[in-house]
mmCIF file of C-alpha atoms and ligand atoms in Angstrom:
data_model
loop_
_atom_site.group_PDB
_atom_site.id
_atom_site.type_symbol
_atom_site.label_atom_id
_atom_site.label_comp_id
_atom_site.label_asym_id
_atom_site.label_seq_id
_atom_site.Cartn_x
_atom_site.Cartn_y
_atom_site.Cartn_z
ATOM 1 C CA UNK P 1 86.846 99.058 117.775
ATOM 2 C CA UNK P 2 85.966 101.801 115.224
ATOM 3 C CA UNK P 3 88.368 104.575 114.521
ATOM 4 C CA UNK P 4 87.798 108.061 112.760
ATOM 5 C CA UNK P 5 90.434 110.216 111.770
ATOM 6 C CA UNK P 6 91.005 113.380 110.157
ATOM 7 C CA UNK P 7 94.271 113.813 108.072
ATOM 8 C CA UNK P 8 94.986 117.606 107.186
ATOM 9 C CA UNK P 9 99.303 117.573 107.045
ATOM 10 C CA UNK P 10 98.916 119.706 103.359
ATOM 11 C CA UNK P 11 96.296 119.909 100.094
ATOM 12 C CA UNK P 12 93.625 116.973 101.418
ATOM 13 C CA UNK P 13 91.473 117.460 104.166
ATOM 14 C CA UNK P 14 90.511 114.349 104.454
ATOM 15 C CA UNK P 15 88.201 111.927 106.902
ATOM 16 C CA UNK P 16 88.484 107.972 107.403
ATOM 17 C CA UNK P 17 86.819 105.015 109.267
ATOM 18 C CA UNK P 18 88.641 102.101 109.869
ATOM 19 C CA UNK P 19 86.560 99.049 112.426
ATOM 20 C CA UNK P 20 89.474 96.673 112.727
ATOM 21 C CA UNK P 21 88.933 94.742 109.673
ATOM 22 C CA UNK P 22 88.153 97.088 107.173
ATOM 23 C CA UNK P 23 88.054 100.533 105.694
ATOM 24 C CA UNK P 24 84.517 101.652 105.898
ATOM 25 C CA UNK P 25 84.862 105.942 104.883
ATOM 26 C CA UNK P 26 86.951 107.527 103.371
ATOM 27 C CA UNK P 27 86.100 110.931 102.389
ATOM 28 C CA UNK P 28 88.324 113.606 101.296
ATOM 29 C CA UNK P 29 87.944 117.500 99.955
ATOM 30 C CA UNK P 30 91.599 118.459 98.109
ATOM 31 C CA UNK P 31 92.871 122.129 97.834
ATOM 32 C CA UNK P 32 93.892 122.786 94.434
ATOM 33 C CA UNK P 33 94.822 125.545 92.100
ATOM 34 C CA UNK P 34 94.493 126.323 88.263
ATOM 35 C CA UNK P 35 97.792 128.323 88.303
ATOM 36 C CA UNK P 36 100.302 128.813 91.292
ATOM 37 C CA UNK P 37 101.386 126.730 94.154
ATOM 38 C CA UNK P 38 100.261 125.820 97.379
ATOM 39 C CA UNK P 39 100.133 128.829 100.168
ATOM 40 C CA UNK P 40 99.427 127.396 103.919
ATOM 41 C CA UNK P 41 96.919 129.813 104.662
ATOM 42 C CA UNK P 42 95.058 129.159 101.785
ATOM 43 C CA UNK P 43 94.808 125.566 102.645
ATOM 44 C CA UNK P 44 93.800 126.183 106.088
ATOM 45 C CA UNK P 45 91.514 128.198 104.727
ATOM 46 C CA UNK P 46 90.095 125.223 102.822
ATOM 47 C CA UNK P 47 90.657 122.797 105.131
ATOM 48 C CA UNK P 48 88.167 125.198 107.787
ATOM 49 C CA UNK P 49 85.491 125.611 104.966
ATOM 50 C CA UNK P 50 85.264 121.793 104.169
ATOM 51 C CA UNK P 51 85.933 120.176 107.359
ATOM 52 C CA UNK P 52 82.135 119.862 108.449
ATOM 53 C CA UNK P 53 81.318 118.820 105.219
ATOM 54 C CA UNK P 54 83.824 115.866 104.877
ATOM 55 C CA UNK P 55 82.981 114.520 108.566
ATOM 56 C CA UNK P 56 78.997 113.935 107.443
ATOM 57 C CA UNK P 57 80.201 112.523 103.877
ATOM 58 C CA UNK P 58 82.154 109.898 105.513
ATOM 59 C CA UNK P 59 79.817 109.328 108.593
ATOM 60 C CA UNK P 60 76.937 108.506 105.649
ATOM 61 C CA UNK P 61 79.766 106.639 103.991
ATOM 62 C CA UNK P 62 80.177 104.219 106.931
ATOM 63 C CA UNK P 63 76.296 104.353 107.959
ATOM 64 C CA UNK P 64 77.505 105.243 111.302
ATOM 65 C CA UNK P 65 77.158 108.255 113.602
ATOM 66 C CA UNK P 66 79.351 109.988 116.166
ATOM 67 C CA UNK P 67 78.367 107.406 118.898
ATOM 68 C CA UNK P 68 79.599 104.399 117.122
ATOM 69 C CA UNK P 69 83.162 106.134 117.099
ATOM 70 C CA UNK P 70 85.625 104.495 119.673
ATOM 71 C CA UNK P 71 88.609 106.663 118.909
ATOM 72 C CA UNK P 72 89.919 109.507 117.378
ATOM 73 C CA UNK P 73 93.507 109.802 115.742
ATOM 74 C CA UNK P 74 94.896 112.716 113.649
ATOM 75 C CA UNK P 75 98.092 113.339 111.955
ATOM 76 C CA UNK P 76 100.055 114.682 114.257
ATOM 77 C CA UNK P 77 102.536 115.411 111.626
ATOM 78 C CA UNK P 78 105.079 115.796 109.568
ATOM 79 C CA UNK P 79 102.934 118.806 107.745
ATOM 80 C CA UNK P 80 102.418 122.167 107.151
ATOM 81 C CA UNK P 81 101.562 123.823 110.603
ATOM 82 C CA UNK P 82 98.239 126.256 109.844
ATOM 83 C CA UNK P 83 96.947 122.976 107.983
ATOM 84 C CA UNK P 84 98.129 120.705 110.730
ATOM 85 C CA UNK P 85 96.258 123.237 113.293
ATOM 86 C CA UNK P 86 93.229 122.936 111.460
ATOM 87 C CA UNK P 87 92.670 119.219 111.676
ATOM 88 C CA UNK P 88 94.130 118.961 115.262
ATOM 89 C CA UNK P 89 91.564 121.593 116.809
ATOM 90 C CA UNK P 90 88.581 119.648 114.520
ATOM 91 C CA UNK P 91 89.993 115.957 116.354
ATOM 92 C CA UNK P 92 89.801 117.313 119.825
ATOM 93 C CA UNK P 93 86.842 119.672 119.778
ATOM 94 C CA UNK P 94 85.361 116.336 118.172
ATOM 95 C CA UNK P 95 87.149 114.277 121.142
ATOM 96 C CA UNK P 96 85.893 116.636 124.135
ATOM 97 C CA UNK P 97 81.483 116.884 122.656
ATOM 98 C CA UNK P 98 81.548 113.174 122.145
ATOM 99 C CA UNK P 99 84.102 112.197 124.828
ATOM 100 C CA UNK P 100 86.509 110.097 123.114
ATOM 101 C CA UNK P 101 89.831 108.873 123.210
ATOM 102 C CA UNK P 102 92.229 111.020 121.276
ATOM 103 C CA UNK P 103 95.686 110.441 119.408
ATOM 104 C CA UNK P 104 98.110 111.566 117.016
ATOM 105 C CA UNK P 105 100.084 109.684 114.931
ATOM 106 C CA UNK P 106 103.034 110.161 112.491
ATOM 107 C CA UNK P 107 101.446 110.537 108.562
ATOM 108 C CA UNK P 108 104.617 108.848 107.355
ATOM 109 C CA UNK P 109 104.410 105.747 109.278
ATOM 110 C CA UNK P 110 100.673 105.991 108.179
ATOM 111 C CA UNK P 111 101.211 106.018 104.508
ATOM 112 C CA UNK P 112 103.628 102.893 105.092
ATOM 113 C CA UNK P 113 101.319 101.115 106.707
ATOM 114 C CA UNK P 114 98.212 101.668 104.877
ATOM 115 C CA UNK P 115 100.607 100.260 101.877
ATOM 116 C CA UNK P 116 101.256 97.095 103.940
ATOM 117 C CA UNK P 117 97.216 96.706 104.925
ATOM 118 C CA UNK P 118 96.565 97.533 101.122
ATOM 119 C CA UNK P 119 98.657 95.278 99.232
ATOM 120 C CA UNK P 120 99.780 92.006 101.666
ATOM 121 C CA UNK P 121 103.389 93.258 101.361
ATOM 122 C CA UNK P 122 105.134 91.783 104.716
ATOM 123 C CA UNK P 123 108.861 93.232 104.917
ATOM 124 C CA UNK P 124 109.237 95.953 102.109
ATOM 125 C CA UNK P 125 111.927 98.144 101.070
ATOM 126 C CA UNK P 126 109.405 100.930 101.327
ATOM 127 C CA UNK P 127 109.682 103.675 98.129
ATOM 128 C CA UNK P 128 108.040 106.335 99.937
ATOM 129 C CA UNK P 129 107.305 109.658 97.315
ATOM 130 C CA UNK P 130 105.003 112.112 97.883
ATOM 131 C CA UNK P 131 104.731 115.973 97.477
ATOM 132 C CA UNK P 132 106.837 116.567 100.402
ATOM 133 C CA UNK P 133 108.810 113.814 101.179
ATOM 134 C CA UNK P 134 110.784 111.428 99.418
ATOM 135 C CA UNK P 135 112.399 108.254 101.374
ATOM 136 C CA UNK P 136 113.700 104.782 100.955
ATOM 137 C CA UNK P 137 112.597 102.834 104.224
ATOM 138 C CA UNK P 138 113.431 99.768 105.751
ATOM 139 C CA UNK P 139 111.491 98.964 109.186
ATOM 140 C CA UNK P 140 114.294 97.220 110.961
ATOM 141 C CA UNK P 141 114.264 98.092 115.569
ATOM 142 C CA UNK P 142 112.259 101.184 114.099
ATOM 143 C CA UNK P 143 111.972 102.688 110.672
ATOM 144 C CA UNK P 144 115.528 103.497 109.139
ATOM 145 C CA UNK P 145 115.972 105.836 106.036
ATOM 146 C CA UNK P 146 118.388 104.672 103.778
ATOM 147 C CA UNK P 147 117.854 107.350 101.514
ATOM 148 C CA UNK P 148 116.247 110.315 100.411
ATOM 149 C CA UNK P 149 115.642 113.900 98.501
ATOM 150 C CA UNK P 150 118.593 115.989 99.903
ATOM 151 C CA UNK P 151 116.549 119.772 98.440
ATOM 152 C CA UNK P 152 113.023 119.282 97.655
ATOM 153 C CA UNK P 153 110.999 115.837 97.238
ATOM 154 C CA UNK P 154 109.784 114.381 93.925
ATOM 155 C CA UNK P 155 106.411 115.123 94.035
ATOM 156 C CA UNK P 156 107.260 118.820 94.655
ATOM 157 C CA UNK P 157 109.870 118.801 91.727
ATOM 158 C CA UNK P 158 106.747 117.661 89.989
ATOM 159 C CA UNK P 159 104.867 120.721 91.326
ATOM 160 C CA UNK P 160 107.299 123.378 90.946
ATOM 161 C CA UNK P 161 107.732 122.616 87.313
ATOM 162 C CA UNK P 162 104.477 122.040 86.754
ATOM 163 C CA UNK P 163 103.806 125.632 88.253
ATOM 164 C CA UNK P 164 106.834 126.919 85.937
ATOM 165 C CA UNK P 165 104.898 125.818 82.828
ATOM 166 C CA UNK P 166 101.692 126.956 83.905
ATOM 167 C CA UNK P 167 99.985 123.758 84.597
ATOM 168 C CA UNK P 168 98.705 124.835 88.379
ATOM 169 C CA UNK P 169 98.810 121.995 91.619
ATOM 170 C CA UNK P 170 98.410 119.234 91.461
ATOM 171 C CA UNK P 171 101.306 119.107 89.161
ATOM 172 C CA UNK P 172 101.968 114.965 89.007
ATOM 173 C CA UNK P 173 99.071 114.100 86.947
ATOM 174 C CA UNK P 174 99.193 116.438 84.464
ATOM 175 C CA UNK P 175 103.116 115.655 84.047
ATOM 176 C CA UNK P 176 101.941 112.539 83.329
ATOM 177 C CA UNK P 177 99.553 113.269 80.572
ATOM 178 C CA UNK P 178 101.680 115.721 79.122
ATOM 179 C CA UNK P 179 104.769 112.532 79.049
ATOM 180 C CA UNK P 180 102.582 110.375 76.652
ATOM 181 C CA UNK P 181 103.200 112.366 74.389
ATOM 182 C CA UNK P 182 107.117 113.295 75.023
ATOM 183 C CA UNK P 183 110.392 112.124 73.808
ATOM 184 C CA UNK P 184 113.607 112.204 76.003
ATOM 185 C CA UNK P 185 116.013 115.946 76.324
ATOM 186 C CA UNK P 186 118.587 115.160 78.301
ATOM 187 C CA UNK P 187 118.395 116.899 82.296
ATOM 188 C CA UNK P 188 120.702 116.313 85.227
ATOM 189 C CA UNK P 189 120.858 112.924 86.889
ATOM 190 C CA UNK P 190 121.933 113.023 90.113
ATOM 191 C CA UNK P 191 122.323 110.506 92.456
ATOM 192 C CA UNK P 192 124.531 111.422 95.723
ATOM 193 C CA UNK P 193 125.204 107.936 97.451
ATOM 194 C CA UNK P 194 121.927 106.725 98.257
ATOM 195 C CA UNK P 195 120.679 110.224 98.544
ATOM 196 C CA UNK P 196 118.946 111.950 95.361
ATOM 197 C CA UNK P 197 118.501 116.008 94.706
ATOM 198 C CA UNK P 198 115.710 116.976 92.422
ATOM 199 C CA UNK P 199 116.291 120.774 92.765
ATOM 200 C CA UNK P 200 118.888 121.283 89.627
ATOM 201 C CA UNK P 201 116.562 118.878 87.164
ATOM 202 C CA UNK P 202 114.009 121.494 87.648
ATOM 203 C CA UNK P 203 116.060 124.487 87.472
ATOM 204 C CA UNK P 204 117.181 123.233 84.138
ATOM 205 C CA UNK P 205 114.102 121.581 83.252
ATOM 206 C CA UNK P 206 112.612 125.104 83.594
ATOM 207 C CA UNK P 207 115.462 126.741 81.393
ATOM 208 C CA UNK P 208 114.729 124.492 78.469
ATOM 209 C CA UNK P 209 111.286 125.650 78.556
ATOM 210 C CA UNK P 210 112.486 129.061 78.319
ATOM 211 C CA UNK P 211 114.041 128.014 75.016
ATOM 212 C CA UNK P 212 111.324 126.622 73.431
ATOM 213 C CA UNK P 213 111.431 122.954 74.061
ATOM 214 C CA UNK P 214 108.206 120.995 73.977
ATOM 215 C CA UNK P 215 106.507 120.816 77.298
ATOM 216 C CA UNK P 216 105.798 117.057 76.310
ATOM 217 C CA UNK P 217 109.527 116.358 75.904
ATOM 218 C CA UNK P 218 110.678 118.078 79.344
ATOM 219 C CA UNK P 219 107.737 116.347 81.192
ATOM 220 C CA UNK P 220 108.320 112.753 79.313
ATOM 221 C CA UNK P 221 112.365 113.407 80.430
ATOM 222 C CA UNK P 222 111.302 114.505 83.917
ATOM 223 C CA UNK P 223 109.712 111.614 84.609
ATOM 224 C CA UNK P 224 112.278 108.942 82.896
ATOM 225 C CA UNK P 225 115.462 110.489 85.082
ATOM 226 C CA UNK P 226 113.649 111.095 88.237
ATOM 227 C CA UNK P 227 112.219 107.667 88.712
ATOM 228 C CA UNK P 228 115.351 105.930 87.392
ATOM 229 C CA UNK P 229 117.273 108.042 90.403
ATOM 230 C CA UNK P 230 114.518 106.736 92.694
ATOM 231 C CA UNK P 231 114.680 103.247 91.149
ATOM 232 C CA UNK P 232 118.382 102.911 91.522
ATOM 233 C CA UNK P 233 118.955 104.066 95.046
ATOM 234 C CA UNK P 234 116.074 101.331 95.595
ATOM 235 C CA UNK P 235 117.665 98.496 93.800
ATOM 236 C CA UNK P 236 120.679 98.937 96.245
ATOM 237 C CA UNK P 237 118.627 99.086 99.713
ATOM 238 C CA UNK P 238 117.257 95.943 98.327
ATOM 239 C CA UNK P 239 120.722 93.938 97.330
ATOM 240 C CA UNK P 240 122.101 95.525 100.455
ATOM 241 C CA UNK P 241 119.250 94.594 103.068
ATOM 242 C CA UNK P 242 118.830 92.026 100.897
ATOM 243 C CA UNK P 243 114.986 92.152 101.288
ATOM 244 C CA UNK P 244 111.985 90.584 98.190
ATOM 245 C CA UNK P 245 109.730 92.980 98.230
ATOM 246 C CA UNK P 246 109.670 96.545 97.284
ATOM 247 C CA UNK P 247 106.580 98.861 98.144
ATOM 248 C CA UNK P 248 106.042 102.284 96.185
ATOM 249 C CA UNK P 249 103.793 104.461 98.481
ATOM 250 C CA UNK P 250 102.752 108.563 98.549
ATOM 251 C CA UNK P 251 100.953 110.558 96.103
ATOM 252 C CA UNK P 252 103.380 110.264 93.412
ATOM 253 C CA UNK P 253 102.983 106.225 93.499
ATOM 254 C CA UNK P 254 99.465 107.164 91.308
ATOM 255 C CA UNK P 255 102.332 107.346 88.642
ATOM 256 C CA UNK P 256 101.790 104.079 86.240
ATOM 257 C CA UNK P 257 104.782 104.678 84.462
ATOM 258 C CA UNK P 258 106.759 104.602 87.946
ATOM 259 C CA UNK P 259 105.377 101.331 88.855
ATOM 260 C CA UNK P 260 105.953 99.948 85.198
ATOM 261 C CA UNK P 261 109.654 100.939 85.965
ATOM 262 C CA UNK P 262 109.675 99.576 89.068
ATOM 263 C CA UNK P 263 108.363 96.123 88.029
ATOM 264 C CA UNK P 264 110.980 96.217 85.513
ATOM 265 C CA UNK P 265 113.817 96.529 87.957
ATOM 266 C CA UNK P 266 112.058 93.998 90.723
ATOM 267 C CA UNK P 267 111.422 91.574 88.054
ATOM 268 C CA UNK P 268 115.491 91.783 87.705
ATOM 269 C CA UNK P 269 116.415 91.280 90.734
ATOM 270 C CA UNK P 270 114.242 87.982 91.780
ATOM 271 C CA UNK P 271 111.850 90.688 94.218
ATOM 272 C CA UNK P 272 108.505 91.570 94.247
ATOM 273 C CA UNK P 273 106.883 95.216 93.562
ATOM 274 C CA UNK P 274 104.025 96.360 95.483
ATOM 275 C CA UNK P 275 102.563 99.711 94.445
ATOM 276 C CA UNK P 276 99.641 100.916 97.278
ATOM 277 C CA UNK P 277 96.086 100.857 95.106
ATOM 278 C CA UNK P 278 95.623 105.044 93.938
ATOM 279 C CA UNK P 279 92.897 105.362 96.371
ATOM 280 C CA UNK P 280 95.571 105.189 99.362
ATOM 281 C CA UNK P 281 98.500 106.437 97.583
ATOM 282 C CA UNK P 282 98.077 110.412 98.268
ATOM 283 C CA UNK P 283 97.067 111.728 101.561
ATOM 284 C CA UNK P 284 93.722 110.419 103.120
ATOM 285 C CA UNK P 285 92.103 110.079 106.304
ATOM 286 C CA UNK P 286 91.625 105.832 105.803
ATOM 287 C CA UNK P 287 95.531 105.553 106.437
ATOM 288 C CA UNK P 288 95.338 108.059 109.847
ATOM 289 C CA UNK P 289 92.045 105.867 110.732
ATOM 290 C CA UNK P 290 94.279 102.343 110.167
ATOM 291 C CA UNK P 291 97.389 103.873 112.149
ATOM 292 C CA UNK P 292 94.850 104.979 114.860
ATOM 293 C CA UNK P 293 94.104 101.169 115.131
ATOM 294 C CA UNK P 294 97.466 100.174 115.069
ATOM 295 C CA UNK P 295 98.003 102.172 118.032
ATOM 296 C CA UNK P 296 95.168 101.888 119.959
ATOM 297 C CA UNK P 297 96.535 100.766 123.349
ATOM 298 C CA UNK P 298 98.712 103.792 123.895
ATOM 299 C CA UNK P 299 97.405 106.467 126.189
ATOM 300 C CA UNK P 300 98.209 110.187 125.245
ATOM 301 C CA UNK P 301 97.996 113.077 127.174
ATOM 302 C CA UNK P 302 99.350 116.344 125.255
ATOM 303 C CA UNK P 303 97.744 116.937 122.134
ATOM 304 C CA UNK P 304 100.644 119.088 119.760
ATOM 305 C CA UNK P 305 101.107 119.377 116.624
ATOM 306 C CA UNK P 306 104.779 118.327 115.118
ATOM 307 C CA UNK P 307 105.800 119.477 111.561
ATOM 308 C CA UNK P 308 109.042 118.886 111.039
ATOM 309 C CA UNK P 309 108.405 114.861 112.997
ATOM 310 C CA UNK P 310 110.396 112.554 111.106
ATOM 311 C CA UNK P 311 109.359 108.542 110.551
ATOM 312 C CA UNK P 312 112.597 107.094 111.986
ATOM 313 C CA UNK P 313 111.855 109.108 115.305
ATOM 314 C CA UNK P 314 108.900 107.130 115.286
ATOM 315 C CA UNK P 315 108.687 104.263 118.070
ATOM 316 C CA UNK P 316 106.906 101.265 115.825
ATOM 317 C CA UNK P 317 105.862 99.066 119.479
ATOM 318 C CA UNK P 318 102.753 98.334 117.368
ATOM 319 C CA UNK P 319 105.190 95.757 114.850
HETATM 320 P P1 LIG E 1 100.818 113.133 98.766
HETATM 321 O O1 LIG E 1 101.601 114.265 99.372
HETATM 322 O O2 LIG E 1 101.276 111.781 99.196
HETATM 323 O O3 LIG E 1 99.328 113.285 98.871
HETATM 324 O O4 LIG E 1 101.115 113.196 97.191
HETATM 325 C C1 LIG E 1 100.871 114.356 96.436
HETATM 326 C C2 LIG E 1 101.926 114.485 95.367
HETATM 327 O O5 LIG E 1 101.776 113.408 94.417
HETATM 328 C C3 LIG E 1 101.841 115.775 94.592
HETATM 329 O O6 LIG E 1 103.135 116.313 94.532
HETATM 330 C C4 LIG E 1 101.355 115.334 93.227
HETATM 331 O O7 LIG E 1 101.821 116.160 92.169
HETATM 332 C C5 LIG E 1 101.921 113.929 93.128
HETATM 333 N N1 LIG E 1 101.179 113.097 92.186
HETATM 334 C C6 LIG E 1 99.869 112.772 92.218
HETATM 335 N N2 LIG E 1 99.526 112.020 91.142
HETATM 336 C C7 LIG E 1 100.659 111.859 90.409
HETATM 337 C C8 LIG E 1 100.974 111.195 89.179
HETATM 338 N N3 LIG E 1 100.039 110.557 88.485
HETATM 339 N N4 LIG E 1 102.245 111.259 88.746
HETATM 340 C C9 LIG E 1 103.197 111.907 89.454
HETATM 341 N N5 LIG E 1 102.967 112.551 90.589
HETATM 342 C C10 LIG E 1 101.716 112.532 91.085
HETATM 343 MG MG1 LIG E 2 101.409 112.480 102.428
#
């Protein structure tokens, strides 16, 4: 059975293949800025403008056409609702002039998944960080959050401060760069149970700026207290649940010096770390096209759009 899918939850518009065994598109278009942040409209905007051209990209990709297409899944959400809109009307206009089979699935669940398909990890604690969600997962009945960002998620911290200092979206990988060259200021930790809050580092992240400390310092020190927040509230899902493996998934997972610190603390504790190959760590349409698969025996009849859908109301039958 082939699957195509077309992920549009927030910057990618993205479209993947998947036949069962392997991933055989997976073409993507990303809305991005020089300075500023990411408006909705704007990426629907995008998302409208490119959405033709990403579909024949990844058909040539695949050397398929239309006709070879079994199914058709799209993220039904969590996401940002104009750029939800925009690949949910593309899916079933697509579904209705070739007559397919239709479904939605959760992006969450998707990006866990994909990380399980990509890297041969079987029971995870999963370190889910990406621009707009931040999670530590355990699939036990159904998906359980342990923890997570109580204001905004990690990546987004990333974002906003990147936008503070004038760096434009994405703000991750230029963080990054920026950190090789950075020594360690000293910025809020703060760790709430197994919850974290990344909305004061920022604030005073951004303040420091404003008094002339080096951008490479703040983004060096951004990096070093944010992961070890995430990193701690993940060592303790793992003694508690007292799981071997550890998976670091989402956009923010293209991070090396995250998985570096993540090995570290694995290596510790007798576990393994897993971090999803970059290709599938920020939004695609591959991951929709795998979770498609995963879910190809249920039937669905309404075809909505869900932004605020969160991956423990998920029903995993598919496990
Ligand atoms: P996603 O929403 O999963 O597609 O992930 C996008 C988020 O990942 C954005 O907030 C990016 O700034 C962030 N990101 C991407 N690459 C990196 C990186 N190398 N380091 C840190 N964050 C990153
Ligand atoms: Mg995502």
């Amino acid at each position: 059975m082939i699957v195509l899918a077309v992920e549009s939850s927030a910057h990618t518009f993205g479209i993947g293949i998947f036949d069962g065994k392997k991933i055989l598109a997976n073409a993507r278009d990303i809305f991005s800025t020089e300075q500023g942040g990411m408006i909705p409209n704007e990426v629907a905007k995008h998302h409208m403008a490119v959405k033709e051209k990403v579909l024949v990209e990844a058909l040539k990709e695949a050397k398929l056409t239309m006709k070879d297409i079994d199914l058709i899944s799209y993220t039904q959400g969590p996401g940002l609702a104009p750029a939800l809109l925009v690949g949910r009307d593309f899916a079933l206009a697509l579904a209705k002039e070739y007559k397919k089979k239709l479904l939605g699935v959760n992006h969450i669940a998707a990006h866990l998944e994909i990380g399980l398909f990509c890297t041969g990890a079987k029971d995870p604690i999963f370190l889910f960080c990406s621009g707009a969600n931040t999670q530590v997962i355990v699939h036990e009945d159904k998906y359980r959050v342990f923890g997570e960002a109580l204001s905004i998620a990690v990546g987004n911290a990333f974002d906003k401060f990147a936008r503070e200092i004038g760096l434009g979206f994405p703000g991750g990988p230029k963080i990054e760069e920026l950190a090789k060259k950075g020594k360690y200021v000293a910025l809020p930790y703060s760790v709430k149970g197994m919850d974290v809050d990344f909305s004061g580092i920022v604030t005073r992240a951004t303040q420091l700026y404003k008094k002339g400390i080096a951008k490479e310092d703040l983004c060096f020190s951004l990096q070093e207290t944010c992961f070890a927040m995430l990193i701690e509230v993940t060592e303790r899902a793992l003694a508690h649940c007292e799981k071997k493996e550890v998976l670091l998934i989402g956009g923010v997972a293209a991070n090396k010096r995250f998985s570096e610190m993540l090995e570290v603390m694995c290596k510790q504790r007798g576990a393994k770390a897993f971090t999803v190959p970059l290709e599938y760590a920020g939004d695609q349409g591959a991951m929709i096209a795998y979770q498609g698969w995963l879910e190809k025996k249920r039937e669905q009849k309404e075809f909505d759009i869900n932004p605020k859908w969160r991956v423990d109301e998920v029903e995993t039958f598919w496990k």
